[in-house]
CSV table of C-alpha atoms in Angstrom, one decimal:
chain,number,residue,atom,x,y,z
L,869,UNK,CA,79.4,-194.8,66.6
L,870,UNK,CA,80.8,-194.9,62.8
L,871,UNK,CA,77.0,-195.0,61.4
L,872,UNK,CA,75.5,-192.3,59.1
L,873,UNK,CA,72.6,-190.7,59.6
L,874,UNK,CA,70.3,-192.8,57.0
L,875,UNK,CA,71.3,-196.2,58.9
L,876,UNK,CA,69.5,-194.1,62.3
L,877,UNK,CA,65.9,-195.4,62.3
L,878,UNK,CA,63.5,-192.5,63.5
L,879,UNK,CA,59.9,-193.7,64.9
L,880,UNK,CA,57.4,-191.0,66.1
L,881,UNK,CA,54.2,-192.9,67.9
L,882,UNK,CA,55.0,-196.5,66.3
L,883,UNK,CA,55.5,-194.8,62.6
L,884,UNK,CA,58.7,-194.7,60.6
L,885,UNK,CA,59.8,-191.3,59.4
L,886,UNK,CA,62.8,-191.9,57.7
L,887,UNK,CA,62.7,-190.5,53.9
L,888,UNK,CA,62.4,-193.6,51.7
L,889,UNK,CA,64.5,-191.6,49.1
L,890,UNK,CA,67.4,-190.0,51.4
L,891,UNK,CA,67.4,-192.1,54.2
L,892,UNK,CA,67.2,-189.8,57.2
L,893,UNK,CA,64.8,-188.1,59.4
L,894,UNK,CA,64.9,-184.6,59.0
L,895,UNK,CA,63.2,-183.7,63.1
L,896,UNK,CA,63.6,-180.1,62.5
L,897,UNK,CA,59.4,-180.4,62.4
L,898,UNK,CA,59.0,-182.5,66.0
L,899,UNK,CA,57.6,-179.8,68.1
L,900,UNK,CA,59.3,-180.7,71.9
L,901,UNK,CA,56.5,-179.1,73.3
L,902,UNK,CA,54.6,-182.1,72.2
L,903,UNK,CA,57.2,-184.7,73.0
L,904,UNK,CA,56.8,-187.0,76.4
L,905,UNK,CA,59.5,-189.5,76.0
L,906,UNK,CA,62.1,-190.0,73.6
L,907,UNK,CA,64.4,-193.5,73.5
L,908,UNK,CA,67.4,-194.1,72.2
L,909,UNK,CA,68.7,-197.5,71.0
L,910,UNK,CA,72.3,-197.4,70.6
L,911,UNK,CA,74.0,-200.1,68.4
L,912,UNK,CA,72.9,-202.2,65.8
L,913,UNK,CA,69.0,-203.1,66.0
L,914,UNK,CA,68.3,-204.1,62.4
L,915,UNK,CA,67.4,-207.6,63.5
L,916,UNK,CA,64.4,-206.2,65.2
L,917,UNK,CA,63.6,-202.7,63.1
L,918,UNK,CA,65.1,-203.7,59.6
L,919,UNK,CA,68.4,-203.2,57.8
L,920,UNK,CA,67.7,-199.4,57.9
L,921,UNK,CA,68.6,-199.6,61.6
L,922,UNK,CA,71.8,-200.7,61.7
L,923,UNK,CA,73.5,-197.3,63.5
L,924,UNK,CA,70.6,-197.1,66.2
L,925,UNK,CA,67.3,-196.6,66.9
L,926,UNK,CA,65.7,-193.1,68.2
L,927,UNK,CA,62.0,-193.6,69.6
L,928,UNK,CA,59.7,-190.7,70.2
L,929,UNK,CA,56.4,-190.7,72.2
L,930,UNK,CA,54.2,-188.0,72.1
L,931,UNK,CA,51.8,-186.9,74.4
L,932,UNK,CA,48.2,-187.8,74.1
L,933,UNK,CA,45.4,-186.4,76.7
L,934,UNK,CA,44.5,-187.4,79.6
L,935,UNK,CA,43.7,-185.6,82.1
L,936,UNK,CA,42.6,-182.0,80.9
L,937,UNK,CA,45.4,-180.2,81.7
L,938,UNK,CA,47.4,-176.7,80.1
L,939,UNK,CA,50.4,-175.5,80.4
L,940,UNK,CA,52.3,-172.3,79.3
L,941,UNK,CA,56.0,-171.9,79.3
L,942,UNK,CA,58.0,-168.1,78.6
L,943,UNK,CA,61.9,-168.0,78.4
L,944,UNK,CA,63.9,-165.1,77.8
L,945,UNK,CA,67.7,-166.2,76.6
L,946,UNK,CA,71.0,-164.6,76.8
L,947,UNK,CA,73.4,-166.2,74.7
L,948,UNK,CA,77.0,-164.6,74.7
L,949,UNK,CA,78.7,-164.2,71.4
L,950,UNK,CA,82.2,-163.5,72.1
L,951,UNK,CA,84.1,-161.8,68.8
L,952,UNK,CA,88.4,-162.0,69.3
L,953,UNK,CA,89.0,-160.7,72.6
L,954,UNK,CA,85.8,-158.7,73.3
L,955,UNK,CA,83.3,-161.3,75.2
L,956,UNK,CA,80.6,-158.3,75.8
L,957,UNK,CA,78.1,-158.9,73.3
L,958,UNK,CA,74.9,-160.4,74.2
L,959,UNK,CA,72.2,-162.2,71.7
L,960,UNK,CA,68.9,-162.5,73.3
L,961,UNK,CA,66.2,-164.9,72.4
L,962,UNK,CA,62.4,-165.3,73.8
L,963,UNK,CA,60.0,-168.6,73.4
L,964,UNK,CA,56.4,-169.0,74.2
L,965,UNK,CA,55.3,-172.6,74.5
L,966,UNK,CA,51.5,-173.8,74.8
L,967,UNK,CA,50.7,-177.4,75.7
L,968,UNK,CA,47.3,-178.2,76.2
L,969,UNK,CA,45.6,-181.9,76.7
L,970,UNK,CA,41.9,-183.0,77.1
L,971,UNK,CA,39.3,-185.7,76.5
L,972,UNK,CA,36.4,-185.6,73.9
L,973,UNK,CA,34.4,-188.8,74.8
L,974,UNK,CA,36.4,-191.8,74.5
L,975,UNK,CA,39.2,-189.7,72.6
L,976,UNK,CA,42.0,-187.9,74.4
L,977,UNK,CA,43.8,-184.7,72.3
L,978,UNK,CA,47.1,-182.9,72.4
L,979,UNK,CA,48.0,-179.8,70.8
L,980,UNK,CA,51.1,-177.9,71.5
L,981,UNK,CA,53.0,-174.9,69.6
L,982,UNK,CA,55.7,-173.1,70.1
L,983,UNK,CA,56.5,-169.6,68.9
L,984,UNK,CA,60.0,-168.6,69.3
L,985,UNK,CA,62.3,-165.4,68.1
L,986,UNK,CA,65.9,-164.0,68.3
L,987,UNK,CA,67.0,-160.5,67.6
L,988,UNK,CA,69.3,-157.6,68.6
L,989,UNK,CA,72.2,-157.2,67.0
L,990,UNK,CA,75.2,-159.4,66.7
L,991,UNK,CA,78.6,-158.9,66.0
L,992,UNK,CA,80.7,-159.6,63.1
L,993,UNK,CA,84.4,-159.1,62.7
L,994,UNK,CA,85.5,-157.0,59.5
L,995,UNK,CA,88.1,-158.3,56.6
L,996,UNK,CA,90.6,-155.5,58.1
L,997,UNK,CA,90.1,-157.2,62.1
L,998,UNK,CA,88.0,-154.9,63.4
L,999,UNK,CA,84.8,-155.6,65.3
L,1000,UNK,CA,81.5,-154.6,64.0
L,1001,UNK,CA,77.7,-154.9,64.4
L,1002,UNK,CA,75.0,-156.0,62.3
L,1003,UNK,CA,71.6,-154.7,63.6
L,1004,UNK,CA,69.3,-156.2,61.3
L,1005,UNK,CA,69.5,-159.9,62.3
L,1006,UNK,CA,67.0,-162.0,63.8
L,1007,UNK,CA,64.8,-165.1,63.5
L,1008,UNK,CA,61.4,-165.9,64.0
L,1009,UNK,CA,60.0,-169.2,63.7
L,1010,UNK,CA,57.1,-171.4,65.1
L,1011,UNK,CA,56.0,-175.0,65.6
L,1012,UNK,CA,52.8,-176.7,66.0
L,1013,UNK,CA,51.4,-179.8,66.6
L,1014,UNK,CA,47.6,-181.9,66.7
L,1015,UNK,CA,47.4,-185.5,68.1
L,1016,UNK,CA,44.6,-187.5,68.9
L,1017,UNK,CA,44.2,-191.2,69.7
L,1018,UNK,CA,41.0,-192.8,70.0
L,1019,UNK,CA,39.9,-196.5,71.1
L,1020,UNK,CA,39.0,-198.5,67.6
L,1021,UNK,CA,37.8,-201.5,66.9
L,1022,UNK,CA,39.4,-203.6,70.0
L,1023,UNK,CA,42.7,-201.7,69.5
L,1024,UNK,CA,44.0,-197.9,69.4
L,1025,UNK,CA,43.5,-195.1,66.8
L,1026,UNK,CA,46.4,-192.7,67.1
L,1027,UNK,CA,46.5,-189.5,64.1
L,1028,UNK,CA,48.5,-186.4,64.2
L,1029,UNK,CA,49.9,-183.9,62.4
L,1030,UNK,CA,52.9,-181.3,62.5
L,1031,UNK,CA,54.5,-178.2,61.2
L,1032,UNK,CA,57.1,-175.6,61.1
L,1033,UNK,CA,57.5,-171.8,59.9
L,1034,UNK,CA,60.9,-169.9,60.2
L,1035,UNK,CA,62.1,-166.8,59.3
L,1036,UNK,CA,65.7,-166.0,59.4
């Protein structure tokens, strides 16, 4: 919609994240495993959120326990990398996801991580046109996340935490 990406307000769980330097919100770090609603508020919003949300506004709400509950999810990818004419190549990729949610006393807890990888080899076209094949590329990379939120004081303690590893 014409805006930049520093005039995009990011909120995770009622905080700003936006870099007061830069501008923008870097989300390479949200874990999506961790993630139970995000908004998004097109347009101009600065008369509510501030003159640094003038493009939009994205809200994110992360999960927070409740009832104890785990889940695990596995994916194997395929991802076709098609190189001039030849479409036969395949790149595959695998992710491991762990959600898991309780209650300890009055507090409920989230934690969530990902783990995820990408290999095989992958094609690469040569400076004289012909097709060939790198075998030594990959990635490896992994996300986690803690969130708890706890009654306090007649209103509502939320804390948590986040990071990110990768390996190309």
């Amino acid at each position: 919609r014409g805006s930049t990406s520093s005039q995009v307000l990011v909120i995770v769980d009622g905080v700003r994240m936006n870099d007061a330097r830069q501008g923008y919100c870097d989300m390479t770090w949200l874990n999506l495993e961790s993630v139970e609603r995000i908004e998004v508020l097109k347009g101009g919003a600065s008369s509510l959120y501030g003159a640094d949300a003038v493009g939009g506004v994205i809200v994110v709400t992360t999960k927070h326990g409740g009832d104890r509950k785990a889940v695990v999810t596995a994916e194997n990818k395929l991802y076709p990398a098609a190189v001039g004419s030849d479409a036969s190549y395949l790149v595959s990729g695998q992710s491991l996801g762990v959600d898991v949610r309780t209650r300890i006393g009055s507090a409920s807890v989230n934690a969530a991580a990902s783990f995820d990888r990408a290999g095989d080899s992958f094609p690469s076209v040569d400076s004289d046109g012909s097709v060939g094949v790198v075998g030594n590329s990959g990635y490896l990379g992994g996300k986690a996340s803690l969130g708890a939120q706890s009654p306090l004081a007649g209103g509502i303690l939320t804390a948590s935490v986040a990071g990110s590893y990768a390996d190309l």
